PDB file of C-alpha atoms and ligand atoms in Angstrom:
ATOM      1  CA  UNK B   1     -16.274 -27.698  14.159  1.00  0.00           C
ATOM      2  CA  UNK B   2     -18.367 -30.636  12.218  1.00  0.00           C
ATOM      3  CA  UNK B   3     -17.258 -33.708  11.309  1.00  0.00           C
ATOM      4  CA  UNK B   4     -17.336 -34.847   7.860  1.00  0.00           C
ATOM      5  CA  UNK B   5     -16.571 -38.734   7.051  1.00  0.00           C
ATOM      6  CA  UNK B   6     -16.720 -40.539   3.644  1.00  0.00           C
ATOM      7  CA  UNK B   7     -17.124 -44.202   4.089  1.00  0.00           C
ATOM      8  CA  UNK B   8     -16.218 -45.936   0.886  1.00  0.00           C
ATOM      9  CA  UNK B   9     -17.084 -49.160   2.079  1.00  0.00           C
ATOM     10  CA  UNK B  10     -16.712 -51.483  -0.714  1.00  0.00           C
ATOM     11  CA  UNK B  11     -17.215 -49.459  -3.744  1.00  0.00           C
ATOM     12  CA  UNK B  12     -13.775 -48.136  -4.663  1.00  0.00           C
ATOM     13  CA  UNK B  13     -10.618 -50.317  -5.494  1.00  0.00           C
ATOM     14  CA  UNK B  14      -7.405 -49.314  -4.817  1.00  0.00           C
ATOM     15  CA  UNK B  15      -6.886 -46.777  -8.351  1.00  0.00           C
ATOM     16  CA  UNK B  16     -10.176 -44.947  -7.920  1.00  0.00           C
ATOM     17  CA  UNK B  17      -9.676 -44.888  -3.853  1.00  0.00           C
ATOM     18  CA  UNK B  18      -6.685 -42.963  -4.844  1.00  0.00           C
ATOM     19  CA  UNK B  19      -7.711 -40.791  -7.579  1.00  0.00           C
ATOM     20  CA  UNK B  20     -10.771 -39.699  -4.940  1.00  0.00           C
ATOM     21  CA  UNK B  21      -7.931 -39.282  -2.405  1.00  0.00           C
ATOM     22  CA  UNK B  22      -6.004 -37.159  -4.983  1.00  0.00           C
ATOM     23  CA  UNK B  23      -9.248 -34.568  -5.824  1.00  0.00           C
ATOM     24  CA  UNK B  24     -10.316 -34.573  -2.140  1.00  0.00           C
ATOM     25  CA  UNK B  25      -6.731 -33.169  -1.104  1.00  0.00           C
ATOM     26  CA  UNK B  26      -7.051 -31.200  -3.677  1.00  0.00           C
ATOM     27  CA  UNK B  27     -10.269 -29.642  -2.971  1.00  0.00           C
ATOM     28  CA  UNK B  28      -9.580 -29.318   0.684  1.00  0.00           C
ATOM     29  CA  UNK B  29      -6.363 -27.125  -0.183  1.00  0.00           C
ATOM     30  CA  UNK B  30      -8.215 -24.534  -2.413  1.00  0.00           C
ATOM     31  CA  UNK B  31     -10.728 -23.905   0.373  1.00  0.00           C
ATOM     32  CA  UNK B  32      -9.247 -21.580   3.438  1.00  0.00           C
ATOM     33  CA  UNK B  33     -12.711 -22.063   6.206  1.00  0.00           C
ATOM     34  CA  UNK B  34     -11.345 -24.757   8.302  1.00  0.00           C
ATOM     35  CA  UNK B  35     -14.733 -25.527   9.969  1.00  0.00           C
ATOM     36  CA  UNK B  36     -14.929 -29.168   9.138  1.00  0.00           C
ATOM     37  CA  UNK B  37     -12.784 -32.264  10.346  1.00  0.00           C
ATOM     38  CA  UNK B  38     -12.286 -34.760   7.375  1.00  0.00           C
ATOM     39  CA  UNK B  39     -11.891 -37.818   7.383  1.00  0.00           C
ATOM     40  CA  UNK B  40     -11.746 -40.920   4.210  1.00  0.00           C
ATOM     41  CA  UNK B  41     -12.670 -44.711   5.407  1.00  0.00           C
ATOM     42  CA  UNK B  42     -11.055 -46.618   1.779  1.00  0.00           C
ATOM     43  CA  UNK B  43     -10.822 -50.459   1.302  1.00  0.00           C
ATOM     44  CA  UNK B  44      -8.200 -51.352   3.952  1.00  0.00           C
ATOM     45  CA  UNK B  45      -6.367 -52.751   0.272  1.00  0.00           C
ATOM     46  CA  UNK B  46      -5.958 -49.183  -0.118  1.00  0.00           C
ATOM     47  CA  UNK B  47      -5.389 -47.807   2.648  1.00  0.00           C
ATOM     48  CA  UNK B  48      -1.455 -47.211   2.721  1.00  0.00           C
ATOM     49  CA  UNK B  49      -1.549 -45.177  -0.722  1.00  0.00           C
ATOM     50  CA  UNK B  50      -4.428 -43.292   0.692  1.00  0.00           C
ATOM     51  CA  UNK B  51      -2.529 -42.467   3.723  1.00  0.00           C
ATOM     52  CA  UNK B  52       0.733 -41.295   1.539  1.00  0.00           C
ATOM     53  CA  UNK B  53      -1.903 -38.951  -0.904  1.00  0.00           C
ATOM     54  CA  UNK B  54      -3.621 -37.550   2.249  1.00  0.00           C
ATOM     55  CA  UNK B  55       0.023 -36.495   4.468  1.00  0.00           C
ATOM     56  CA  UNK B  56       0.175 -33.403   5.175  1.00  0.00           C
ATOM     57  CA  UNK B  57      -3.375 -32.283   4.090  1.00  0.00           C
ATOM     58  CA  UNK B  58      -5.899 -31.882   6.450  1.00  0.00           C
ATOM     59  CA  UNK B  59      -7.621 -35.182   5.847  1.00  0.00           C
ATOM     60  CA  UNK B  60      -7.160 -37.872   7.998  1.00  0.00           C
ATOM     61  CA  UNK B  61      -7.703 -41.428   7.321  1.00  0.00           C
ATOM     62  CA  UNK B  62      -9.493 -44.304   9.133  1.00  0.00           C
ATOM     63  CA  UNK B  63     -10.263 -48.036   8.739  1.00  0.00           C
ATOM     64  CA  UNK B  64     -13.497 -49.603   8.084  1.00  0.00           C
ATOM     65  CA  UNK B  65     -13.303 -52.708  10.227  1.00  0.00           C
ATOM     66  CA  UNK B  66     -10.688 -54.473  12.243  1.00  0.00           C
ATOM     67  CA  UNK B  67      -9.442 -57.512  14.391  1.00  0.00           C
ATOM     68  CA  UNK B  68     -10.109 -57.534  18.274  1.00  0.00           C
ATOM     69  CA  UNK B  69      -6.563 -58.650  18.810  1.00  0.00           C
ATOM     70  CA  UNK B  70      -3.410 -57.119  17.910  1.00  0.00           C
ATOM     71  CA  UNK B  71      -1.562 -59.973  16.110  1.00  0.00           C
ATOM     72  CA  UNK B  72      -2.094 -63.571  15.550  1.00  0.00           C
ATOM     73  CA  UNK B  73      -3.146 -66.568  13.669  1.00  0.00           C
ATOM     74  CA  UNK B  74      -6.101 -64.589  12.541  1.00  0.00           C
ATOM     75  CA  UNK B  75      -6.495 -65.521   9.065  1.00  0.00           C
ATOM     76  CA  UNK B  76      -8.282 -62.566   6.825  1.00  0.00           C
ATOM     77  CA  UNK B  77      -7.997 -59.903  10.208  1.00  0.00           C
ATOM     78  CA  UNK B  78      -5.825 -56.794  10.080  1.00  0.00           C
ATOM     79  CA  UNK B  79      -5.601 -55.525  14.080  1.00  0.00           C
ATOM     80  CA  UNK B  80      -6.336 -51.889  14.825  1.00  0.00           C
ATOM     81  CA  UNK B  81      -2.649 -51.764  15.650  1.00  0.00           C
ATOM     82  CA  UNK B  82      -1.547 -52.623  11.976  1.00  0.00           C
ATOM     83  CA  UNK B  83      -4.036 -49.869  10.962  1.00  0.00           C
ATOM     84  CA  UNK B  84      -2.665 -47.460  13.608  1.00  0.00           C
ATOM     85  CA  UNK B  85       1.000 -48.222  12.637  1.00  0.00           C
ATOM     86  CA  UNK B  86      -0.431 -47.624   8.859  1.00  0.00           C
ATOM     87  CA  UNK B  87      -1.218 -43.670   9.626  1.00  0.00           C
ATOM     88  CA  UNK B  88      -5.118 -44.421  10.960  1.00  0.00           C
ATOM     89  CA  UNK B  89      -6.331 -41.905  13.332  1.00  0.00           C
ATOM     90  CA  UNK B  90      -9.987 -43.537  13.093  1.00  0.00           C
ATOM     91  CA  UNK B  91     -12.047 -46.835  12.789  1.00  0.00           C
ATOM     92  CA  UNK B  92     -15.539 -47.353  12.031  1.00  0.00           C
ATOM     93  CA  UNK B  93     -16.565 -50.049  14.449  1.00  0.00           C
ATOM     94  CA  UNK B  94     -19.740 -51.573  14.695  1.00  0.00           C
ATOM     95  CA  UNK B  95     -21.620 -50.563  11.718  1.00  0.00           C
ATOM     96  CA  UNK B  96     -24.489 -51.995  10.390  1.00  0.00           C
ATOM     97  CA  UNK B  97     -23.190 -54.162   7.636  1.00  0.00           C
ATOM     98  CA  UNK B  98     -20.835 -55.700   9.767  1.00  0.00           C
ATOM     99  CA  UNK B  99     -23.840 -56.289  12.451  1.00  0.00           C
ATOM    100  CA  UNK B 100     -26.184 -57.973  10.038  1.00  0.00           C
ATOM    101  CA  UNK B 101     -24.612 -59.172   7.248  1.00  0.00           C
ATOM    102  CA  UNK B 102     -21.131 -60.385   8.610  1.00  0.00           C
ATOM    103  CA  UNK B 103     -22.957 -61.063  12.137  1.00  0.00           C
ATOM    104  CA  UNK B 104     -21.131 -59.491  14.616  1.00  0.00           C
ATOM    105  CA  UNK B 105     -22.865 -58.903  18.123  1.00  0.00           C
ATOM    106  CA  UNK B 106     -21.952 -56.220  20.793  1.00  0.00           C
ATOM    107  CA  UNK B 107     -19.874 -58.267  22.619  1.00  0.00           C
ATOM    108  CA  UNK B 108     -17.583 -58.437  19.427  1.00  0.00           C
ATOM    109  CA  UNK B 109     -18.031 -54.505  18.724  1.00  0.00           C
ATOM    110  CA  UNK B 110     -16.898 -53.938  22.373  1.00  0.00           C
ATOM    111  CA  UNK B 111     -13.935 -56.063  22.268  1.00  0.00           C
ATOM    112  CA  UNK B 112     -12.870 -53.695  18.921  1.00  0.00           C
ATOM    113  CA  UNK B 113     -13.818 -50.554  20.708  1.00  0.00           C
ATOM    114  CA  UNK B 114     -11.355 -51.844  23.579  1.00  0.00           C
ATOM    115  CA  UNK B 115      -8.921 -52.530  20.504  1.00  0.00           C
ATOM    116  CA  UNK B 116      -9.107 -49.274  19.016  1.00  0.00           C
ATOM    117  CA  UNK B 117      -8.774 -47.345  23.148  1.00  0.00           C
ATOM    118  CA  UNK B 118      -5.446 -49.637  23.263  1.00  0.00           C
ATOM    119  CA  UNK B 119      -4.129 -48.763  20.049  1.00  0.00           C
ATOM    120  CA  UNK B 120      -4.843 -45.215  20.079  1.00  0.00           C
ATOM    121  CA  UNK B 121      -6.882 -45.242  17.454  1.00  0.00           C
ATOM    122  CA  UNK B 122     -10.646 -43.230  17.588  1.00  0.00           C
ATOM    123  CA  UNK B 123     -13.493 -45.916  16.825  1.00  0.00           C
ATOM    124  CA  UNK B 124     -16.568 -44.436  15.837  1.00  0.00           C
ATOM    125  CA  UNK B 125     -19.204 -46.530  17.578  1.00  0.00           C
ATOM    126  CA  UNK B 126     -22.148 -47.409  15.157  1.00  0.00           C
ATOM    127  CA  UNK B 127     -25.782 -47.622  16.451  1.00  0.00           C
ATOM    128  CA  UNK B 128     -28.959 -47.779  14.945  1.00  0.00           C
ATOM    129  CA  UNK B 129     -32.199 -49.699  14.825  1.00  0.00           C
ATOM    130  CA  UNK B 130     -33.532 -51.700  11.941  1.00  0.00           C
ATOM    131  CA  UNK B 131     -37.128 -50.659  10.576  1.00  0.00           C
ATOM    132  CA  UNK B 132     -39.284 -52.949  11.998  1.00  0.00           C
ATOM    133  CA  UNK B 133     -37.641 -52.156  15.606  1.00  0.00           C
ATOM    134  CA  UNK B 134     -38.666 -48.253  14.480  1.00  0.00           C
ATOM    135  CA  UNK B 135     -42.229 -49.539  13.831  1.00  0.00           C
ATOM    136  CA  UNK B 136     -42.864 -51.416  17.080  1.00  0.00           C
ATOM    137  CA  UNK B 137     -41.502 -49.074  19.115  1.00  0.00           C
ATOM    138  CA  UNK B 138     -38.713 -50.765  19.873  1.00  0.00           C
ATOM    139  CA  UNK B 139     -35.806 -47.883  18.785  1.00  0.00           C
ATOM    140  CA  UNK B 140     -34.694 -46.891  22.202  1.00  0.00           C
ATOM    141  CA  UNK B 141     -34.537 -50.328  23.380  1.00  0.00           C
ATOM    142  CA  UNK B 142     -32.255 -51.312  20.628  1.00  0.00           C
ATOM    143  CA  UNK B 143     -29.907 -47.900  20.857  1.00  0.00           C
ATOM    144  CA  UNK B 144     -29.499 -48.229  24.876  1.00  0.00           C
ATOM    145  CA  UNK B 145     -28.676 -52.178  24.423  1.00  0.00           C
ATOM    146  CA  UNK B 146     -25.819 -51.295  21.789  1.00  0.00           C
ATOM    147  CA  UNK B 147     -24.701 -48.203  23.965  1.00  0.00           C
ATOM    148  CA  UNK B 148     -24.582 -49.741  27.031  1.00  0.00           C
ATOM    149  CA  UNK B 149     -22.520 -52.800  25.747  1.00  0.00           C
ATOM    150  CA  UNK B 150     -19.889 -50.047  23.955  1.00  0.00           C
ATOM    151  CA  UNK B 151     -19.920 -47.721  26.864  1.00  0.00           C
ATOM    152  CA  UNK B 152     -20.325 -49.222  30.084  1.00  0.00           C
ATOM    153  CA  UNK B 153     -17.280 -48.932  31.607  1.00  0.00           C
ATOM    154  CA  UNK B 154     -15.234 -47.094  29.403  1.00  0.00           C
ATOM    155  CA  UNK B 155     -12.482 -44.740  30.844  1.00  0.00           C
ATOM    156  CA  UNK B 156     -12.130 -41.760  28.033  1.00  0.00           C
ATOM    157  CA  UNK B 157     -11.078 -38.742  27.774  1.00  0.00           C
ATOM    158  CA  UNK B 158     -13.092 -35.486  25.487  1.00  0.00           C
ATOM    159  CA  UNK B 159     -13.585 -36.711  21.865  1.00  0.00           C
ATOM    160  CA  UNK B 160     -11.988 -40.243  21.990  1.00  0.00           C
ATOM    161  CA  UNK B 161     -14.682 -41.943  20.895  1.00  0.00           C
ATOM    162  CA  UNK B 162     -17.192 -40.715  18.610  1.00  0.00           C
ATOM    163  CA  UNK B 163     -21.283 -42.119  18.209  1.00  0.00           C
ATOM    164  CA  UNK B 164     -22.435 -42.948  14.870  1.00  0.00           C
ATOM    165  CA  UNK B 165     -26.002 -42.989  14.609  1.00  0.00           C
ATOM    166  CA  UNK B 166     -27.226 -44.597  11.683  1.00  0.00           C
ATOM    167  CA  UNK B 167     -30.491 -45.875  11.293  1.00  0.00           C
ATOM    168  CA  UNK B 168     -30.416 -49.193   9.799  1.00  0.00           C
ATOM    169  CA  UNK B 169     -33.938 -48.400   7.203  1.00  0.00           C
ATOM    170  CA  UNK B 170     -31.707 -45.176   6.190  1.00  0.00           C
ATOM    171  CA  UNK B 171     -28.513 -46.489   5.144  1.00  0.00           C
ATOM    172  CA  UNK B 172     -28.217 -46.778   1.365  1.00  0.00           C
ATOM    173  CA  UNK B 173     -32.336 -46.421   1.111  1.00  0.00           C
ATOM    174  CA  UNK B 174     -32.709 -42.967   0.034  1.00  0.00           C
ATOM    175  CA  UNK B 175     -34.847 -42.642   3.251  1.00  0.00           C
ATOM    176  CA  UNK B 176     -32.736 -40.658   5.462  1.00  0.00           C
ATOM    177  CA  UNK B 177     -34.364 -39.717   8.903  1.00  0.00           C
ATOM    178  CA  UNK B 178     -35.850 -36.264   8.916  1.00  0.00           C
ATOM    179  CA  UNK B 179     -34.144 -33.826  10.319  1.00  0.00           C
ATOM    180  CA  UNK B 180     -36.366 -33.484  13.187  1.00  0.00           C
ATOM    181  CA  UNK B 181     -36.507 -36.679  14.323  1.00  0.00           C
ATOM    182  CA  UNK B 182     -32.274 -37.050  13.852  1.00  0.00           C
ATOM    183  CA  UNK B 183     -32.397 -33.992  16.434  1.00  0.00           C
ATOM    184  CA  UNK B 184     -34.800 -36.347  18.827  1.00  0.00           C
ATOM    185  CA  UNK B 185     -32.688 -39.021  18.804  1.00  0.00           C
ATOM    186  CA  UNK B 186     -29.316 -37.460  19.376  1.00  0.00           C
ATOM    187  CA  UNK B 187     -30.415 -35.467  22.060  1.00  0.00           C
ATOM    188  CA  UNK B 188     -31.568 -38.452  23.530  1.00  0.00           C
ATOM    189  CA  UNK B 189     -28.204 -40.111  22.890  1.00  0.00           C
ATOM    190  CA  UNK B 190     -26.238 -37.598  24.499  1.00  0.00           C
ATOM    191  CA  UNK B 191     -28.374 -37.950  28.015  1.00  0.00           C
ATOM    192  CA  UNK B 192     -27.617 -41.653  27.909  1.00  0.00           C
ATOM    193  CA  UNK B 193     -24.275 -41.405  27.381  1.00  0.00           C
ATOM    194  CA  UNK B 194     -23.934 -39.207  30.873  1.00  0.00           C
ATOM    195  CA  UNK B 195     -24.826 -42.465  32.456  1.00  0.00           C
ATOM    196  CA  UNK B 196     -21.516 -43.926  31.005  1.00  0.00           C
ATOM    197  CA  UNK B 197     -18.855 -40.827  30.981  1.00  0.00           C
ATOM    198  CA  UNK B 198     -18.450 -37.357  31.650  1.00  0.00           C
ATOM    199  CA  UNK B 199     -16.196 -36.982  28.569  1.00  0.00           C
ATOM    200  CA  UNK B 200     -17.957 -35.137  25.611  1.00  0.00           C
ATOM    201  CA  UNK B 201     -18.616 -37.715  22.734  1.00  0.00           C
ATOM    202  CA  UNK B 202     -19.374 -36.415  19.558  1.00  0.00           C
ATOM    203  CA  UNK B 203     -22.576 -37.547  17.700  1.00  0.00           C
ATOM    204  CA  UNK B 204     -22.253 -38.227  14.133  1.00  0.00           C
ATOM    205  CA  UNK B 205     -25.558 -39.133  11.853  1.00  0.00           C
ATOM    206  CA  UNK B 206     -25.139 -41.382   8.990  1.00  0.00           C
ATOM    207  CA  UNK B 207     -27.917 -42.782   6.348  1.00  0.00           C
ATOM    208  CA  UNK B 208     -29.011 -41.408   3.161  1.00  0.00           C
ATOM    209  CA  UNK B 209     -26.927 -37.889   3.317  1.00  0.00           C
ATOM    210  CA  UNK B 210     -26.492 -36.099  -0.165  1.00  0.00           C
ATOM    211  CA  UNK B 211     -26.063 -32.880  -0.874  1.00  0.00           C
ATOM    212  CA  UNK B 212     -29.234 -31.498  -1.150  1.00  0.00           C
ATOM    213  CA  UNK B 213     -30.100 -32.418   2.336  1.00  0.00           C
ATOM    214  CA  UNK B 214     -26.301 -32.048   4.554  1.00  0.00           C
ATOM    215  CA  UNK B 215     -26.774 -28.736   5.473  1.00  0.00           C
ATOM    216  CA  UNK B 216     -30.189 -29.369   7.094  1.00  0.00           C
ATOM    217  CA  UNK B 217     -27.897 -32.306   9.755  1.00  0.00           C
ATOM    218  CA  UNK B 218     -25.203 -29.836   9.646  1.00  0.00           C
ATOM    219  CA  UNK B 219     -27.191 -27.155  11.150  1.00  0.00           C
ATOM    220  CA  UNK B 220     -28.424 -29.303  14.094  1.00  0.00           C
ATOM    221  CA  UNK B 221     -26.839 -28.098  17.383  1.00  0.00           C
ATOM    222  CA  UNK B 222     -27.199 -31.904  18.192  1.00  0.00           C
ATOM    223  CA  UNK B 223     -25.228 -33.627  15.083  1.00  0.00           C
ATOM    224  CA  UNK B 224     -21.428 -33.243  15.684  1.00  0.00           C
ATOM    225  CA  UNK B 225     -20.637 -34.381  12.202  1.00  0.00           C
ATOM    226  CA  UNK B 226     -21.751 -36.678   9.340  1.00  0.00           C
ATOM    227  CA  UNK B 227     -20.647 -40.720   8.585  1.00  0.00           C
ATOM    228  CA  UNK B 228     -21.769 -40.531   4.151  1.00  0.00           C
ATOM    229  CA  UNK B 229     -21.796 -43.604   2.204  1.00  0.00           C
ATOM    230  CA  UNK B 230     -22.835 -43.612  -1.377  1.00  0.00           C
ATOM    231  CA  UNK B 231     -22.519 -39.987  -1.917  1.00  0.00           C
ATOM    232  CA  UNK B 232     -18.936 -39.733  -1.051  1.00  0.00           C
ATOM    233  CA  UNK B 233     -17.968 -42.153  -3.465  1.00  0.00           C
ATOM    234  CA  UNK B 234     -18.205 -39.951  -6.479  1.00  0.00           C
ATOM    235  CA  UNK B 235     -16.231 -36.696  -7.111  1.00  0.00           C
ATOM    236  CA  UNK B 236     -18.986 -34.734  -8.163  1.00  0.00           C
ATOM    237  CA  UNK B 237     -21.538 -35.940  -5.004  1.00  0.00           C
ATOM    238  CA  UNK B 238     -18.712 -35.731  -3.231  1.00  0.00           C
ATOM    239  CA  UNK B 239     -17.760 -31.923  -4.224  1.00  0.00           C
ATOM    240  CA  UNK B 240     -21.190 -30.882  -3.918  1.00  0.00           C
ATOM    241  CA  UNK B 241     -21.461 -31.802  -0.202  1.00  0.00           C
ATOM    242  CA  UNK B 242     -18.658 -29.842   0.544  1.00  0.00           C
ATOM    243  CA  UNK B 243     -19.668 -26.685  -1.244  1.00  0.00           C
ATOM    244  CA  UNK B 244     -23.265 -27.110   0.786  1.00  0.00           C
ATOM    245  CA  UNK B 245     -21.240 -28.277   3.870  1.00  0.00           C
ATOM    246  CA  UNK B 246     -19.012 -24.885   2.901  1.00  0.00           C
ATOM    247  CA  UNK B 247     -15.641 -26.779   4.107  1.00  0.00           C
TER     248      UNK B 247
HETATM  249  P1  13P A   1     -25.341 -44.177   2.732  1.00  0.00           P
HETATM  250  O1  13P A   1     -24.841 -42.745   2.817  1.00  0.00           O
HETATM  251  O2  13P A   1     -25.052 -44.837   1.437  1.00  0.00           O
HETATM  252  O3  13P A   1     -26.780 -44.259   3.146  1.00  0.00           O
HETATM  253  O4  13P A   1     -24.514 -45.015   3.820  1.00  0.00           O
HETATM  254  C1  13P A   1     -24.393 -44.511   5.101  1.00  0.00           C
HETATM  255  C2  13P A   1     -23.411 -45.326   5.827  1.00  0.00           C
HETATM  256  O5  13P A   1     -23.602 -46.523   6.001  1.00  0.00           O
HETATM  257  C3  13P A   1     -22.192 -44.661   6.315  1.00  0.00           C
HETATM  258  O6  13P A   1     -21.459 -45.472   7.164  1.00  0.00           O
END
């Protein structure tokens, strides 16, 4: 079982979210393997009809972002419990964009993963390490800092929180990290994480996946799944990872 996540970030309003929705279900139902978990991260503006177009399928839905606290004079926030009562089973916490363009720090990432735990909602924990940290050797310093500020301390149970790694040069570059190297890091990831929990954590990679290249993450004993940006935002990238994937 692989995991297979389409974050739409902010590239699809509300119609096309749905249409996408509306051909992924449809896909999904045509094909009988049942060796991949989906999972669609739309605009939270969409995320309601999304939910309704995805019941009963076996895609599951998840929000991009969310508020620390659940309710309040928060102006702009929507809490991981409004998401949870909205049908989301996952949150992507911590990514990159939010880190460096929006600012938030790993004390604020914590306080959502702690949101998410309460709420009973899955966060999928984004790491990664810019390019210069790759180039002065300063990777695993970044990865443990962010890790040990998610994890430390956690109480969780198998598969209730899920690792993102997603280098920061890969995302949206066409660079993605070889293949090799993605298998380096994880494994590395999963030893660290046995100094925080027992539980097993699935390791997702995210940064540059298409379809000519999934299968090569997918076949990694180390990658638990895939987090795809760009190319899950069009039907036809979209359908062509799956047929490689073989969902
Ligand atoms: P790209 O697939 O566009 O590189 O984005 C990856 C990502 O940020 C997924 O969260």
């Amino acid at each position: 079982m692989k995991y297979l996540f389409a974050n739409w970030k902010m590239y699809l309003g509300v119609k096309e979210s749905v249409a996408l929705a509306k051909t992924i279900v449809a896909m999904t139902r045509k094909i009988q393997k049942n060796n991949l978990r989906l999972a669609l991260f739309p605009t939270s503006l969409a995320f309601t009809d999304v939910v309704s177009v995805c019941k009963g399928s076996r895609v599951a839905v998840g929000g991009q972002n969310c508020a620390w606290t659940p309710a309040g004079a928060y102006t702009g926030a929507v809490s991981a419990q409004m998401f949870r009562d909205a049908g989301a089973a996952y949150m992507i916490v911590g990514h990159s964009e939010r880190r460096h363009i929006f600012g938030e720090r790993d004390s604020d990432v914590r306080k959502k993963i702690d949101a998410c735990l309460s709420a009973g909602i899955i966060p999928i924990i984004c790491i990664g390490e810019t390019r210069e940290e790759r180039e002065n050797g300063k990777r695993q310093y970044r990865l443990k800092k962010q890790l040990m500020s998610a994890c430390q301390g956690l109480d969780v149970k198998d598969n209730e929180i899920i690792i993102a790694y997603e280098p920061v040069w890969a995302i949206g570059t066409g660079d993605a990290c070889a293949p090799a190297d993605t298998d380096d890091v994880h494994g590395w990831i999963a030893h660290e994480l046995r100094s925080y929990t027992s539980a097993q954590v699935p390791i997702l990679y995210g940064g540059s996946v298409d379809a000519e290249n999934v299968h090569n993450y997918l076949a990694l004993g180390t990658v638990h799944g895939l987090l795809v940006g760009t190319a899950s935002t069009k039907k036809e990238s979209l359908a062509a990872i799956f047929r490689a994937a073989r969902v």
